[in-house]
PDB file of C-alpha atoms in Angstrom:
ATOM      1  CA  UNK Z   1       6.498 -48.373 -36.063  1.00 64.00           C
ATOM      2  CA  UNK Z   2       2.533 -47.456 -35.791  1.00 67.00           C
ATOM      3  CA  UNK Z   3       3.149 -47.787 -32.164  1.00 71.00           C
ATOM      4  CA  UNK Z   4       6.124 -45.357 -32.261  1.00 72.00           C
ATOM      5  CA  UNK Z   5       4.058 -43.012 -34.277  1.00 73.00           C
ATOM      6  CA  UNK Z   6       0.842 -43.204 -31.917  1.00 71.00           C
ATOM      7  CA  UNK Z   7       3.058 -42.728 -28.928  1.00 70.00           C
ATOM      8  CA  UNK Z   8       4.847 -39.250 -30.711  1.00 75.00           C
ATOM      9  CA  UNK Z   9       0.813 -38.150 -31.730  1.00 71.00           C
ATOM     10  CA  UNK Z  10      -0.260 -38.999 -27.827  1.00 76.00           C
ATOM     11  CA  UNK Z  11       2.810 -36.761 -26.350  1.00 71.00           C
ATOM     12  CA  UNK Z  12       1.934 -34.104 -29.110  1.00 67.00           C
ATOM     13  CA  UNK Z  13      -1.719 -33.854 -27.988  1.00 72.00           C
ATOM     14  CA  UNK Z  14      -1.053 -33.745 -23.965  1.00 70.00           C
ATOM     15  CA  UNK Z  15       1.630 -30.959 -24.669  1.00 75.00           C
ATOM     16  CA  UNK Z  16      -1.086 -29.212 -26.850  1.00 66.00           C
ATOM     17  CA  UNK Z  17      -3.968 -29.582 -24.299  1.00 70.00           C
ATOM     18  CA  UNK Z  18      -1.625 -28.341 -21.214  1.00 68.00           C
ATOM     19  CA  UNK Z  19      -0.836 -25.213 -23.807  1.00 66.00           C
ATOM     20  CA  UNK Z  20      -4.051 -24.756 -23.967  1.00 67.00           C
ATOM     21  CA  UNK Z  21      -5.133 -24.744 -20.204  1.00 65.00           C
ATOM     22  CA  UNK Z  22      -5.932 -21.795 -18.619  1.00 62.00           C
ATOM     23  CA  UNK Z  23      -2.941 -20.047 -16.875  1.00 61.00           C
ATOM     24  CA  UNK Z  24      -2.791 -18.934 -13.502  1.00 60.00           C
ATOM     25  CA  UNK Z  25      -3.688 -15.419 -13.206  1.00 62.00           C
ATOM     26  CA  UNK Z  26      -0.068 -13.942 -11.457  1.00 65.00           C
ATOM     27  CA  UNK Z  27      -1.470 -10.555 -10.321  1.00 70.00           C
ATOM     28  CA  UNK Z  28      -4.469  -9.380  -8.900  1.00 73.00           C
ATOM     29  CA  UNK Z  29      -5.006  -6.347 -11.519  1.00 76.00           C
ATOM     30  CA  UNK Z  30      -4.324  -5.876 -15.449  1.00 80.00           C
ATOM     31  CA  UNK Z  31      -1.660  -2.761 -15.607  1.00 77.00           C
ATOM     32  CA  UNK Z  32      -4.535  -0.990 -16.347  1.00 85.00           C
ATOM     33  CA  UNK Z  33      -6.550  -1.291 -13.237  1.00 85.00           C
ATOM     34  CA  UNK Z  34      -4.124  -0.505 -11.033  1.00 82.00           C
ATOM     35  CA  UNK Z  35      -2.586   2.431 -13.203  1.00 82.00           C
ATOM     36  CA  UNK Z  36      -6.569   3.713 -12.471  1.00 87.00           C
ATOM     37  CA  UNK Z  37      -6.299   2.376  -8.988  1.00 86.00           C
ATOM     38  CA  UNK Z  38      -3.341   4.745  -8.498  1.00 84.00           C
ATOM     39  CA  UNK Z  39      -4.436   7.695 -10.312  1.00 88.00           C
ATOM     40  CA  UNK Z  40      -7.350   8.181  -8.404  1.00 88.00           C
ATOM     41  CA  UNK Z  41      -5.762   7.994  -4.969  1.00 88.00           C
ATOM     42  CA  UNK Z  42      -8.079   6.320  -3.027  1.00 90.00           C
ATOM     43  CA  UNK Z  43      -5.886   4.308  -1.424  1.00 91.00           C
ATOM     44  CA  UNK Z  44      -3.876   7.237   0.350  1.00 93.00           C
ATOM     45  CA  UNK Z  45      -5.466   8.481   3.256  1.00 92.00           C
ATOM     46  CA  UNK Z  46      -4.613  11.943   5.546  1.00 88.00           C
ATOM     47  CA  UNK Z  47      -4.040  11.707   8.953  1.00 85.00           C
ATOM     48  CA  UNK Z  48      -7.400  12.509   9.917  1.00 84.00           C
ATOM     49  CA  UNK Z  49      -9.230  10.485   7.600  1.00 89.00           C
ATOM     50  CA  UNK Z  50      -7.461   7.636   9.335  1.00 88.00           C
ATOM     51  CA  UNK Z  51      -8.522   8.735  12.736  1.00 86.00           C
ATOM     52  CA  UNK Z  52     -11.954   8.757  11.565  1.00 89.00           C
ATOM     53  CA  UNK Z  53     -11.854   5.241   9.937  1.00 91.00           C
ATOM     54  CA  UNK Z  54     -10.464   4.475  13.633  1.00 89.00           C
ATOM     55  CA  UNK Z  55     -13.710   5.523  15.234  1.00 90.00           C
ATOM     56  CA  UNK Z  56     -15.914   3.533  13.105  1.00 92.00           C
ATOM     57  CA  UNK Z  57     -13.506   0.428  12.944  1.00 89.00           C
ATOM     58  CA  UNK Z  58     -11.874  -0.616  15.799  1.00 82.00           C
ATOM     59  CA  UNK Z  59      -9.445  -3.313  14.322  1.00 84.00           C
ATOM     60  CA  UNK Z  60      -8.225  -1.047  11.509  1.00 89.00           C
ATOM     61  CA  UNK Z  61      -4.086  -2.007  11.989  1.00 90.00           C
ATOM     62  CA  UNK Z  62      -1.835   0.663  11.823  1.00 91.00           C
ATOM     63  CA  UNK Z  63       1.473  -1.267   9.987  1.00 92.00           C
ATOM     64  CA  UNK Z  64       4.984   0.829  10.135  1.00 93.00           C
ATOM     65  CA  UNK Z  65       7.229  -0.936   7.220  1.00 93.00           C
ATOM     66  CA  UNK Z  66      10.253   1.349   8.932  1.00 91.00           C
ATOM     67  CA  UNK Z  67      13.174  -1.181  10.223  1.00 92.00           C
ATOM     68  CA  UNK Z  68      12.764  -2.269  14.026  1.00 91.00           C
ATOM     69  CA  UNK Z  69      15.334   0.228  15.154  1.00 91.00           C
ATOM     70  CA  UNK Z  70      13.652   2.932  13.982  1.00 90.00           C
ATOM     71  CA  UNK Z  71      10.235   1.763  15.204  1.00 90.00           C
ATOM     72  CA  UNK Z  72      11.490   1.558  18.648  1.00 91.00           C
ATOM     73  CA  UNK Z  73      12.758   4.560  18.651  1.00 89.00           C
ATOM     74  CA  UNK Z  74       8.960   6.002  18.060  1.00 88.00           C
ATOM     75  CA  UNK Z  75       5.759   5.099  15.937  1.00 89.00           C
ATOM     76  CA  UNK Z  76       2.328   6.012  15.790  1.00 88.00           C
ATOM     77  CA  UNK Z  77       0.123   4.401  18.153  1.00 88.00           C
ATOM     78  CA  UNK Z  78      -1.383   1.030  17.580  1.00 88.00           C
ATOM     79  CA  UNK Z  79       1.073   0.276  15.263  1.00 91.00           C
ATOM     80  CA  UNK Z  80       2.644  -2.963  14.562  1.00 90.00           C
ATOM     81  CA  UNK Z  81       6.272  -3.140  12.587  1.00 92.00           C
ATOM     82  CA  UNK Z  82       6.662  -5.201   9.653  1.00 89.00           C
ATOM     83  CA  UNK Z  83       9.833  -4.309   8.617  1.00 90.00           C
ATOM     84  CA  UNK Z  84       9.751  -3.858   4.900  1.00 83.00           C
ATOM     85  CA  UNK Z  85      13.484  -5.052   4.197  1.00 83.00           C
ATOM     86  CA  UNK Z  86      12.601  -8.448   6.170  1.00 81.00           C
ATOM     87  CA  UNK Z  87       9.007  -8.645   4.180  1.00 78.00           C
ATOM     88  CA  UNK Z  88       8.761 -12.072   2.104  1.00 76.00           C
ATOM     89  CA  UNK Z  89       5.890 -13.920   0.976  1.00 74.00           C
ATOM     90  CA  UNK Z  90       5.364 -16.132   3.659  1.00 76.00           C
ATOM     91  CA  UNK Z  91       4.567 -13.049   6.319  1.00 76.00           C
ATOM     92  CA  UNK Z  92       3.050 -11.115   3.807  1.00 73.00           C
ATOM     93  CA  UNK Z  93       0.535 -13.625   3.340  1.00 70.00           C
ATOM     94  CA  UNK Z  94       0.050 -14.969   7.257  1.00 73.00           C
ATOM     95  CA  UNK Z  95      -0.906 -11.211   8.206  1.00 73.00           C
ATOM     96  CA  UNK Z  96      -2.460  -9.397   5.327  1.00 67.00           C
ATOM     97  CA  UNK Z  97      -4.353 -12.367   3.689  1.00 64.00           C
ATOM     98  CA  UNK Z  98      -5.081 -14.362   6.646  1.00 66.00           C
ATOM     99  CA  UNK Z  99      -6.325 -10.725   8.673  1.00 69.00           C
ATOM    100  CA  UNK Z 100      -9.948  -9.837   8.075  1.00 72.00           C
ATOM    101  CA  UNK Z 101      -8.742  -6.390   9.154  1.00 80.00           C
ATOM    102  CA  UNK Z 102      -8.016  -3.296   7.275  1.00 88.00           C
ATOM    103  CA  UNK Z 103      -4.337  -2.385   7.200  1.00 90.00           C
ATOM    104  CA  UNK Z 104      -3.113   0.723   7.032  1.00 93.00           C
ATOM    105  CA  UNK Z 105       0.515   1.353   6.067  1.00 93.00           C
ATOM    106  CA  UNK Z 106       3.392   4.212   6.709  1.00 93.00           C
ATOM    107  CA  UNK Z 107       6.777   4.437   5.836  1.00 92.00           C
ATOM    108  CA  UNK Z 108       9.430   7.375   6.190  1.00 89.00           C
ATOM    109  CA  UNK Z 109       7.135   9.347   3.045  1.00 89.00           C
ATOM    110  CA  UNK Z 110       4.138   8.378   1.849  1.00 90.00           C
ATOM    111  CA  UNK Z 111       5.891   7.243  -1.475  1.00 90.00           C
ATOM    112  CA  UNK Z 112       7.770   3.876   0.465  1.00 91.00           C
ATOM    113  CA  UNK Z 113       4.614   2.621   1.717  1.00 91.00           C
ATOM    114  CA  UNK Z 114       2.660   2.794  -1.665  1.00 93.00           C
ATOM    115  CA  UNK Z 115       5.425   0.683  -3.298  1.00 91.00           C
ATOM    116  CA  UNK Z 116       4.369  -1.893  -0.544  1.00 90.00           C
ATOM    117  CA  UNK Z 117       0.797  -1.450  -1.346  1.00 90.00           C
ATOM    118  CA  UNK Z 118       1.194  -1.734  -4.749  1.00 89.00           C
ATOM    119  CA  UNK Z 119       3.040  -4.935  -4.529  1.00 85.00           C
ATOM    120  CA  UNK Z 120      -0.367  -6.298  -1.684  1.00 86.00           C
ATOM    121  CA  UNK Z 121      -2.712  -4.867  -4.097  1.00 86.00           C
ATOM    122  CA  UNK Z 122      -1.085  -6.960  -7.392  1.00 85.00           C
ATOM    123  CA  UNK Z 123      -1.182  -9.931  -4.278  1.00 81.00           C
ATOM    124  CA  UNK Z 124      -4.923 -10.019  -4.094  1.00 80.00           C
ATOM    125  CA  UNK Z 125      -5.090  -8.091  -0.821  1.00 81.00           C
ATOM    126  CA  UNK Z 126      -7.937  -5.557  -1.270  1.00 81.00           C
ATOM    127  CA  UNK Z 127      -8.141  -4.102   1.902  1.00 86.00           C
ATOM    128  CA  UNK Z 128      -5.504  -2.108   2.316  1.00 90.00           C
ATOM    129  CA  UNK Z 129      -4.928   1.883   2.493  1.00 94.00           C
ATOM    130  CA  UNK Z 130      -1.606   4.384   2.588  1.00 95.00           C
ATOM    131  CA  UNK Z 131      -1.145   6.865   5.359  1.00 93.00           C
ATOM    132  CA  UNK Z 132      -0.018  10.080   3.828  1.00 90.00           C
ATOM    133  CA  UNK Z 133       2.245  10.878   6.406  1.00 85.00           C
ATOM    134  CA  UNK Z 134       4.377  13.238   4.104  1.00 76.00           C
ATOM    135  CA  UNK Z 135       7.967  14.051   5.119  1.00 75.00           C
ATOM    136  CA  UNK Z 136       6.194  15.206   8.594  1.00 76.00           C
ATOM    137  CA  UNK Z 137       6.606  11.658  10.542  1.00 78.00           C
ATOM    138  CA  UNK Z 138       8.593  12.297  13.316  1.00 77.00           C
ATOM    139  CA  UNK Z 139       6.853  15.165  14.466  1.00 75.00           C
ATOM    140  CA  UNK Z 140       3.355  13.263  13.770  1.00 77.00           C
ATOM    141  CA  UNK Z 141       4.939  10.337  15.995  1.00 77.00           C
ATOM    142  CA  UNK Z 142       5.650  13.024  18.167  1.00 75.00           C
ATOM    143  CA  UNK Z 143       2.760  15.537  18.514  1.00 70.00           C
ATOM    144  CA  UNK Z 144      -0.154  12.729  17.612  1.00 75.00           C
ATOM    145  CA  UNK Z 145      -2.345  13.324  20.173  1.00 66.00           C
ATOM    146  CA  UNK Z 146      -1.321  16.760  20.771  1.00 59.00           C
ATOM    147  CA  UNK Z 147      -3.832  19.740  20.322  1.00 52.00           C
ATOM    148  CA  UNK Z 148      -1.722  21.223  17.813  1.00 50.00           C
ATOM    149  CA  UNK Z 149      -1.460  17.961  15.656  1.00 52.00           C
ATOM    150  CA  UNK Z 150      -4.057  19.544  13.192  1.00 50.00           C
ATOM    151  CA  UNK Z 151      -1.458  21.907  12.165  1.00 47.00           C
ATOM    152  CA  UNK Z 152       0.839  19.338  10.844  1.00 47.00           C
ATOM    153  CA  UNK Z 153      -1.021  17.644   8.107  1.00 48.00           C
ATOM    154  CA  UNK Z 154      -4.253  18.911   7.147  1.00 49.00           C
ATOM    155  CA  UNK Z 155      -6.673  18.059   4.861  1.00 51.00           C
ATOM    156  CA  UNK Z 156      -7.551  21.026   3.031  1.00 51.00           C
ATOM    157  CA  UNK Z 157      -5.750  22.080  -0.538  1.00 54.00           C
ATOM    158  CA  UNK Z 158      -4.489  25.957   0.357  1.00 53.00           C
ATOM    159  CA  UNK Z 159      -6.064  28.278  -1.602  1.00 62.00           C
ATOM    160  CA  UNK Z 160      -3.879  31.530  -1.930  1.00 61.00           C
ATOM    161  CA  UNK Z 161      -4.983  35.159  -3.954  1.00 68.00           C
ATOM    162  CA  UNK Z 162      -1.897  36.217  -4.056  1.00 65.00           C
ATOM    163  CA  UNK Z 163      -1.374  40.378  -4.640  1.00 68.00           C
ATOM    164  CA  UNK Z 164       2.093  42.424  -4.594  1.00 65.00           C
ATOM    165  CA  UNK Z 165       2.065  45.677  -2.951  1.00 70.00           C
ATOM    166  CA  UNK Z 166       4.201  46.522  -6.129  1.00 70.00           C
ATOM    167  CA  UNK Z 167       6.370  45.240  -8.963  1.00 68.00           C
ATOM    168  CA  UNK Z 168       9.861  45.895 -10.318  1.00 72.00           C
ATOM    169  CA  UNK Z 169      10.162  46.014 -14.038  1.00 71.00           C
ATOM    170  CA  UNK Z 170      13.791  45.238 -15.114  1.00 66.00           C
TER     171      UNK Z 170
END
């Protein structure tokens, strides 16, 4: 019986000391974080922000998460396809984890490729950015190098002062 009893106290202890153990932390940020992370936009970059980056950093990698058909039927130069619907954690992690690059992804709006980089970001992988590409990406793929590719994204926030010649008063 003591023996029966010691053996019951023994189990109760190692189930209370694995309890207490530390847990594995399952995403990168607290909801928090990357709530802030989000708000502030960092993350999303304009077209010309990323051809700067380009200058200064050779091996920045352009990623289109657009399905292979679409991807061969144009893309931005540079880019490589990682075709979001075939995405699982074994490629995520050989490219972004194991690359000591900075990625740069772009979907069909800017809104597709953030879910991505929210799901990297909650993986641990830090250095990653968004290409706003707005719903303009077939004429950027088309027109990128283009002298009139400033017109189709630009950085600046219009400002308007906007005065009627007249009003009608109903």
């Amino acid at each position: 019986m003591k023996n029966y009893l010691y053996l019951i106290l023994t189990a109760f202890m190692a189930i209370l000391i694995i309890l207490a153990l530390p847990r594995k932390k399952v995403f990168h940020l607290s909801g928090e974080e990357l709530l802030d992370k989000i708000n502030r936009k960092t993350h999303i970059i304009s077209i010309h922000k990323y051809k700067e980056m380009k200058t200064q950093e050779p091996g920045l990698q352009l990623v289109d998460l657009r399905d292979n058909g679409t991807f061969t039927a144009g893309h931005l130069p540079g880019a490589m396809n990682l075709p979001s619907e075939r995405l699982g954690p074994d490629i995520i992690h050989r490219f972004f984890k194991e690359s000591t690059s900075t990625g740069v992804l772009y979907a069909e709006e800017t809104y597709r490729a953030e879910k991505y980089w929210i799901l990297f970001t909650q993986m641990g992988m830090d250095n990653l950015f968004v290409l706003d590409t707005g719903p303009m990406l077939d004429s950027l793929i088309r027109h990128w190098d283009a002298e009139n590719s400033r017109m189709i994204l630009v950085d600046e926030t219009p400002e308007f002062n906007f005065q009627p010649d007249s009003a009608i008063s109903f």
